Short mmCIF file of C-alpha atoms and ligand atoms in Angstrom, two decimals:
data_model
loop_
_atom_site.label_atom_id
_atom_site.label_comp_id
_atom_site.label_asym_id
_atom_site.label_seq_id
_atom_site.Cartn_x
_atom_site.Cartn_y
_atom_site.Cartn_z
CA UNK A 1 34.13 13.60 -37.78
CA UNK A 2 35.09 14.43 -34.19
CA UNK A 3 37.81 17.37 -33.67
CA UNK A 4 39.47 18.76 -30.91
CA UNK A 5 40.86 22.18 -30.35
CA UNK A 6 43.65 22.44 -28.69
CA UNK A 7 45.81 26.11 -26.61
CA UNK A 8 48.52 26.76 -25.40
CA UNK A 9 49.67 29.33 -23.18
CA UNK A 10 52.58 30.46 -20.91
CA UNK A 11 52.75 30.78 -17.17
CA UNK A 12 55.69 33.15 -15.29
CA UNK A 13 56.04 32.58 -11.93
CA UNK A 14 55.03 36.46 -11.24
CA UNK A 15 55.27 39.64 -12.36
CA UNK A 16 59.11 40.15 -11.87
CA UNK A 17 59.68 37.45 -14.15
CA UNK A 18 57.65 38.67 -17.14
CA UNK A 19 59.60 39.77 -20.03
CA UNK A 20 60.38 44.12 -18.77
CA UNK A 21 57.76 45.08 -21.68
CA UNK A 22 54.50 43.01 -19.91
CA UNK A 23 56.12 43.79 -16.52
CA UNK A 24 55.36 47.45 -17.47
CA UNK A 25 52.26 46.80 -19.21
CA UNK A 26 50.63 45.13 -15.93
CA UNK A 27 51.81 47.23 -13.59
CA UNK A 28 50.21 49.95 -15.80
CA UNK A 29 46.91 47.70 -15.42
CA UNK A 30 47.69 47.58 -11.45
CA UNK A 31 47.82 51.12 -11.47
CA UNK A 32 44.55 51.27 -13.71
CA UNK A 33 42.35 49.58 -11.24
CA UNK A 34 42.68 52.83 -8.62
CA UNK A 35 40.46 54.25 -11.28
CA UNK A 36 38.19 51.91 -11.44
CA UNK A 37 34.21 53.07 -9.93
CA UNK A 38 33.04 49.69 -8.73
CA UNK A 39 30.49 50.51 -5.85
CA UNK A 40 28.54 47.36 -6.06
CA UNK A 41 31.08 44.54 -6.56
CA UNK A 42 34.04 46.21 -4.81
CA UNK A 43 36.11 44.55 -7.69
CA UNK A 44 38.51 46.89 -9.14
CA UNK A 45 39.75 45.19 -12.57
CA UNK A 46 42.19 47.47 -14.18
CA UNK A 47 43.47 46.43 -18.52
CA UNK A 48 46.50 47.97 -19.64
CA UNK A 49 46.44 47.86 -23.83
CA UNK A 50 49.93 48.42 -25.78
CA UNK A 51 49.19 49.68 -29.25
CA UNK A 52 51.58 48.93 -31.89
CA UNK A 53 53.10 52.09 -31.84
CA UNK A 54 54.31 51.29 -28.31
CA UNK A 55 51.90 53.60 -26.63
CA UNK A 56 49.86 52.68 -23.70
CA UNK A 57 45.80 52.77 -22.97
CA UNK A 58 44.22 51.71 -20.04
CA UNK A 59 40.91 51.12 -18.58
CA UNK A 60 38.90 50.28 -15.49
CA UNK A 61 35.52 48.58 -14.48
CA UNK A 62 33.27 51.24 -14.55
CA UNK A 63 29.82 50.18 -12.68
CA UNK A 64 26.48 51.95 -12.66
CA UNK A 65 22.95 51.50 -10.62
CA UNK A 66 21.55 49.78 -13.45
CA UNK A 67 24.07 46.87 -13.29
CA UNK A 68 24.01 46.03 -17.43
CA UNK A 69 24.85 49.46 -18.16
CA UNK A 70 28.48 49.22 -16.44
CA UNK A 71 30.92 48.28 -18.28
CA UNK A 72 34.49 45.99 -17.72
CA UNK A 73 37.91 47.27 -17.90
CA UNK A 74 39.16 45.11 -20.90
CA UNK A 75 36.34 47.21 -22.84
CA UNK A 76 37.15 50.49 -21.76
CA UNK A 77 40.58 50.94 -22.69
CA UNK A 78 39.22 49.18 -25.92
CA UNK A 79 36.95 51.48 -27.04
CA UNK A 80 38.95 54.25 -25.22
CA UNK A 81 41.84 53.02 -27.67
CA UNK A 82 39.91 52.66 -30.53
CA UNK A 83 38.22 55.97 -30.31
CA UNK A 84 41.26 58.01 -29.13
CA UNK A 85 43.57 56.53 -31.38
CA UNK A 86 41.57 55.47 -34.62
CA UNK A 87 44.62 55.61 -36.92
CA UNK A 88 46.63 53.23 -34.35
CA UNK A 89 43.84 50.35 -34.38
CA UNK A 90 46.42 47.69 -33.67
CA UNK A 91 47.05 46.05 -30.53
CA UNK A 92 49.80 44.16 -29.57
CA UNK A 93 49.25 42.95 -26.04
CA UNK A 94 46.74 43.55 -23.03
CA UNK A 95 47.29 42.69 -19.38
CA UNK A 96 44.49 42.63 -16.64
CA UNK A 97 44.20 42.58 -13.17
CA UNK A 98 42.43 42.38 -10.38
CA UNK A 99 41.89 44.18 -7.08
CA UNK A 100 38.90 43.12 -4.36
CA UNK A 101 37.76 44.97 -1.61
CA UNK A 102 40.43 44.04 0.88
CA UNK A 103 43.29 45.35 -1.54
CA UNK A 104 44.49 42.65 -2.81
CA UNK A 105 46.11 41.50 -6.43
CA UNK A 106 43.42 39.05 -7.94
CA UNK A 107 43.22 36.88 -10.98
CA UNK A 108 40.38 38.89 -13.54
CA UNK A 109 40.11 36.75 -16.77
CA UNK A 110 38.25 38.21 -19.51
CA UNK A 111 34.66 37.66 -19.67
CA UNK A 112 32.81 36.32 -22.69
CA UNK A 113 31.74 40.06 -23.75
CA UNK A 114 35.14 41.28 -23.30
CA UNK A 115 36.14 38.16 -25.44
CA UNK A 116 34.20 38.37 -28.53
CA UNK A 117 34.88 42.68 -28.33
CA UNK A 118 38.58 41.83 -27.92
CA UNK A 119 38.55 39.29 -31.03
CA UNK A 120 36.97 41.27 -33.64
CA UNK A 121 39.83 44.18 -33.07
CA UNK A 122 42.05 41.29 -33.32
CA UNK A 123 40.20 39.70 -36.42
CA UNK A 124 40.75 43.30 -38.17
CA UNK A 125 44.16 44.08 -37.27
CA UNK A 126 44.92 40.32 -39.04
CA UNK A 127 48.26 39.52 -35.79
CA UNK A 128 47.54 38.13 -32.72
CA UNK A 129 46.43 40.47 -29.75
CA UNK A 130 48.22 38.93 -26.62
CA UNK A 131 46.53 38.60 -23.23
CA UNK A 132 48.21 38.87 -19.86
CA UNK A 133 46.42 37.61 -16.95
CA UNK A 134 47.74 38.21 -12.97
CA UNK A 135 46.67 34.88 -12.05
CA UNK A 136 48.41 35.28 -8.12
CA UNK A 137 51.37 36.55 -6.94
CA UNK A 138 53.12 33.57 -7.73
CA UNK A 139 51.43 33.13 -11.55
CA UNK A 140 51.43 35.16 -14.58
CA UNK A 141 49.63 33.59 -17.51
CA UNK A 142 49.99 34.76 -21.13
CA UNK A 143 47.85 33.89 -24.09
CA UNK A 144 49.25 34.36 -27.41
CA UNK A 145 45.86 35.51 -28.93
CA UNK A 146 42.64 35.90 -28.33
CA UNK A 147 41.18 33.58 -30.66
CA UNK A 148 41.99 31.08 -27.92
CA UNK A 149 40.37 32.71 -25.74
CA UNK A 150 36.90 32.50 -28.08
CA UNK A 151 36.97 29.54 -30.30
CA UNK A 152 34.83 30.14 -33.43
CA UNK A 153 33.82 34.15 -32.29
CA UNK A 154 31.16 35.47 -34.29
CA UNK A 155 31.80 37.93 -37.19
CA UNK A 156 30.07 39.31 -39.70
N1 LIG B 1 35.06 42.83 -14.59
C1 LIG B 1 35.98 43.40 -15.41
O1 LIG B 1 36.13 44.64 -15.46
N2 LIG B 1 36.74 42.61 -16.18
C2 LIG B 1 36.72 41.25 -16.14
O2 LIG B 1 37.50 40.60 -16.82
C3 LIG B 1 35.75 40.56 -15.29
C4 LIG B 1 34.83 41.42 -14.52
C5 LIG B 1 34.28 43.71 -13.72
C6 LIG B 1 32.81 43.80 -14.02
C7 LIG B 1 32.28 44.24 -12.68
O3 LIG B 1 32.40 45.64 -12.56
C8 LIG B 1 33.21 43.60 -11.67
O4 LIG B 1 34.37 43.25 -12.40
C9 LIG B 1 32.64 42.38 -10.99
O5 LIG B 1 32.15 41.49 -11.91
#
């Protein structure tokens, strides 16, 4: 039997028109990617996380010589999250941006890794973990979980 899966998502038409909440929330990710230690791509991705107690993690791309052993910004306010706040292990929303070399705002997208780490936090928690995504200056895209994102994620 052939199925199809289907998303949906939402696109603003920038960051001034997100809802004041995921305004904040990605200008906190903005503001993330100043810390982010990205020597060999010159990418600076900053991820802004909003726990369900309203409080606010965020993370940068944080790069290293031997290029496996860096690690993305989604990720590090993660596990940042997840080990600073282990009795607040629910996440209502993310946003992530980009920054290249020249300065400018750039669309970052989760990767896969990021992905399948984001959905098993998300799996756990049992609600949907939203994504923002700066897209350009002129798009804002929202995903209302990340299960969208990774269709059939592993888990164990
Ligand atoms: N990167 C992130 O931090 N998040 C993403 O969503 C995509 C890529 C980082 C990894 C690497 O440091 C740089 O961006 C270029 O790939």
């Amino acid at each position: 039997m052939d199925k199809t899966f289907v998303i949906s998502f939402r696109e603003y038409e920038g960051v001034s028109k997100l809802p004041a909440a995921d305004r904040e929330l990605l200008t906190a990710a903005a503001d993330a990617a100043k810390g982010a230690y990205a020597p060999y791509s010159h990418f600076h991705v900053g991820a802004a996380l909003r726990l369900a107690d309203g409080t606010i993690v965020c993370g940068s791309n944080q790069e290293n010589a031997a290029y496996p052993s860096g690690l993305c910004a989604e990720r590090t306010a993660i596990f940042a999250a997840s080990s600073q706040r282990p009795e607040c292990r629910d996440f209502e929303a993310i946003a992530i941006i980009g920054v290249n070399e020249r300065g400018e705002r750039c669309e970052a997208s989760p990767c896969g890794a990021c992905r399948q780490v984001l959905s098993e936090y998300e799996r756990n928690q049992g609600h949907p973990l939203r994504v923002v995504c700066y897209v350009a200056e002129d798009c804002v895209r929202e995903y209302g979980c990340v299960a969208d994102l990774l269709p059939f994620a592993f888990s164990l």
